[in-house]
Amino acid sequence: MSSHEVWYVSYGSNLSRERLNCYLAGGRPPGALRAQPGARDPRPPAEDRPVELSGRLYFWGASTTWEGATAFYDHHSPGPTAARAYRVTVAQLTDIAEQEMHREPRAGTALEAVLTRGFDGAYRAGPGRYETMVNAGTLDGLPMYTFTSPHRADTSPHAAPSEPYLAMIRAGLAESHGWDRETIETYLGTWLPAEAALRR
């Protein structure tokens, strides 16, 4: 189990520390339909920072956990995207990614080996929605990684997320960036599809 440290950069529901903790220590976040088993190393992140990604946010698909679309990051399209960087170990980031794809965390995966070695650009671990890993730069000398879909924002049918899912994002933006409700709603309104923006 790799103890090498990296930054995991979240732009969706894992902006919320409560939600991220379910991937580390196990549990079910408010409004979700599924519980997470947790990581092999359940410790909380060593620290976290508000950051900004250069690409854009979009919402797509249908989640069996949240009953609505979820957030994805297109690093090829202009943003910016508000995000939160958590300093974790490679093993913890690997286990977070595995759970995002509804898999049990385990040792000896190819993804853990790749993250331990490091990579530039993007690494596609598989065809799934969150199996494309993106190197988003460095912070304090450590690499910043996030994961997303292999599809582009302009070729994906955008869809509305559920209110419980949006509540996690709102909470995380307030926690990490210190934004007030108006700032949060303005930001989300930039990226939400029209039907979701209208019902807010």
Coordinates of C-alpha atoms in Angstrom, one line a residue, residues 49-199:
R49 CA -6.8 23.7 0.0
P50 CA -9.2 25.6 -2.3
V51 CA -8.0 25.4 -5.9
E52 CA -9.2 26.3 -9.3
L53 CA -9.0 24.0 -12.4
S54 CA -8.5 25.5 -15.8
G55 CA -11.1 23.3 -17.5
R56 CA -14.9 23.3 -17.3
L57 CA -17.5 21.5 -15.2
Y58 CA -20.5 19.7 -16.7
F59 CA -23.2 17.4 -15.5
W60 CA -24.0 14.1 -17.3
G61 CA -25.3 10.6 -16.9
A62 CA -27.6 9.0 -14.3
S63 CA -26.1 8.0 -11.0
T64 CA -27.4 4.9 -9.1
T65 CA -26.2 6.6 -5.9
W66 CA -27.8 10.0 -6.4
E67 CA -30.6 9.4 -8.9
G68 CA -29.5 12.2 -11.2
A69 CA -26.5 13.4 -13.2
T70 CA -23.1 13.8 -11.6
A71 CA -20.3 16.2 -12.2
F72 CA -17.5 15.7 -14.7
Y73 CA -14.4 17.8 -15.6
D74 CA -13.4 18.5 -19.2
H75 CA -9.7 19.6 -19.1
H76 CA -9.8 20.4 -22.8
S77 CA -12.5 23.1 -22.5
P78 CA -12.2 26.6 -20.9
G79 CA -13.4 27.0 -17.3
P80 CA -12.6 27.7 -14.6
T81 CA -13.8 25.1 -12.2
A82 CA -13.8 25.6 -8.5
A83 CA -12.2 22.6 -6.7
R84 CA -10.8 21.4 -3.5
A85 CA -7.4 19.7 -3.2
Y86 CA -7.0 17.0 -0.5
R87 CA -3.5 15.8 0.5
V88 CA -3.8 12.0 0.7
T89 CA -1.7 9.0 0.0
V90 CA -1.6 7.3 -3.4
A91 CA -3.3 4.3 -1.8
Q92 CA -6.2 6.5 -0.5
L93 CA -6.6 8.1 -3.9
T94 CA -6.7 4.7 -5.6
D95 CA -9.3 3.5 -3.2
I96 CA -11.5 6.6 -3.7
A97 CA -11.3 6.1 -7.5
E98 CA -12.2 2.4 -7.2
Q99 CA -15.2 3.2 -5.1
E100 CA -16.3 5.8 -7.6
M101 CA -16.5 2.9 -10.1
H102 CA -18.4 0.7 -7.6
R103 CA -15.5 -1.5 -7.0
E104 CA -14.1 -2.7 -3.7
P105 CA -10.7 -1.2 -2.8
R106 CA -7.9 -3.8 -3.0
A107 CA -4.1 -3.9 -3.2
G108 CA -2.0 -4.4 -6.3
T109 CA -4.0 -2.5 -8.9
A110 CA -2.5 -1.1 -12.1
L111 CA -3.9 2.3 -11.1
E112 CA -2.0 2.4 -7.8
A113 CA 1.2 1.5 -9.7
V114 CA 0.6 4.3 -12.2
L115 CA -0.1 6.9 -9.5
T116 CA 3.0 5.8 -7.6
R117 CA 5.1 6.3 -10.7
G118 CA 3.3 9.5 -11.7
F119 CA 2.2 10.6 -15.2
D120 CA 1.7 13.8 -17.3
G121 CA -1.5 14.6 -19.1
A122 CA -4.2 12.0 -18.8
Y123 CA -4.2 8.3 -18.0
R124 CA -7.2 6.1 -19.0
A125 CA -7.5 3.3 -16.4
G126 CA -10.7 1.9 -18.1
P127 CA -13.8 2.9 -20.1
G128 CA -15.9 3.9 -17.1
R129 CA -17.2 7.3 -16.2
Y130 CA -14.6 8.1 -13.6
E131 CA -11.7 6.0 -15.0
T132 CA -9.8 8.8 -16.8
M133 CA -7.2 10.3 -14.5
V134 CA -5.9 13.8 -15.2
N135 CA -2.7 15.4 -13.9
A136 CA -3.9 18.9 -13.0
G137 CA -0.4 20.3 -12.1
T138 CA 1.5 20.6 -8.8
L139 CA 0.9 22.1 -5.5
D140 CA 3.8 22.5 -2.9
G141 CA 5.8 20.1 -5.0
L142 CA 3.2 17.3 -5.1
P143 CA 1.2 16.3 -8.1
M144 CA -2.5 17.1 -8.3
Y145 CA -4.8 14.4 -9.8
T146 CA -8.4 14.2 -10.5
F147 CA -10.6 11.8 -12.3
T148 CA -13.4 12.2 -14.9
S149 CA -15.1 10.8 -17.9
P150 CA -13.3 10.1 -21.2
H151 CA -16.0 12.1 -23.0
R152 CA -15.9 15.8 -23.8
A153 CA -18.4 18.3 -22.4
D154 CA -19.5 19.3 -25.9
T155 CA -20.3 15.7 -27.0
S156 CA -22.0 14.6 -23.8
P157 CA -25.8 15.0 -23.3
H158 CA -26.0 17.3 -20.2
A159 CA -28.5 16.4 -17.5
A160 CA -29.7 17.7 -14.2
P161 CA -28.2 16.5 -10.9
S162 CA -30.5 15.7 -7.9
E163 CA -30.9 18.2 -5.1
P164 CA -29.0 16.0 -2.5
Y165 CA -26.1 15.8 -4.9
L166 CA -26.1 19.6 -5.4
A167 CA -26.3 20.0 -1.6
M168 CA -22.9 18.2 -1.3
I169 CA -21.4 20.5 -3.8
R170 CA -22.9 23.6 -2.2
A171 CA -21.6 22.6 1.2
G172 CA -18.1 21.8 -0.2
L173 CA -17.9 25.2 -2.0
A174 CA -18.8 27.0 1.2
E175 CA -16.3 25.0 3.3
S176 CA -13.4 25.2 0.9
H177 CA -13.8 28.5 -0.8
G178 CA -15.8 30.4 1.8
W179 CA -18.4 31.4 -0.7
D180 CA -21.8 32.7 0.3
R181 CA -25.1 31.3 -1.1
E182 CA -25.4 33.9 -3.9
T183 CA -21.8 33.2 -5.2
I184 CA -22.4 29.5 -5.1
E185 CA -25.7 29.7 -7.0
T186 CA -24.1 32.0 -9.6
Y187 CA -21.2 29.6 -10.1
L188 CA -23.5 26.5 -10.4
G189 CA -25.8 28.4 -12.7
T190 CA -22.9 28.8 -15.2
W191 CA -22.6 25.0 -15.6
L192 CA -26.0 23.5 -14.8
P193 CA -28.3 22.6 -17.7
A194 CA -31.3 25.0 -18.2
E195 CA -33.9 22.7 -16.5
A196 CA -31.8 22.4 -13.3
A197 CA -31.2 26.2 -13.2
L198 CA -34.9 26.9 -13.6
R199 CA -36.0 24.7 -10.7

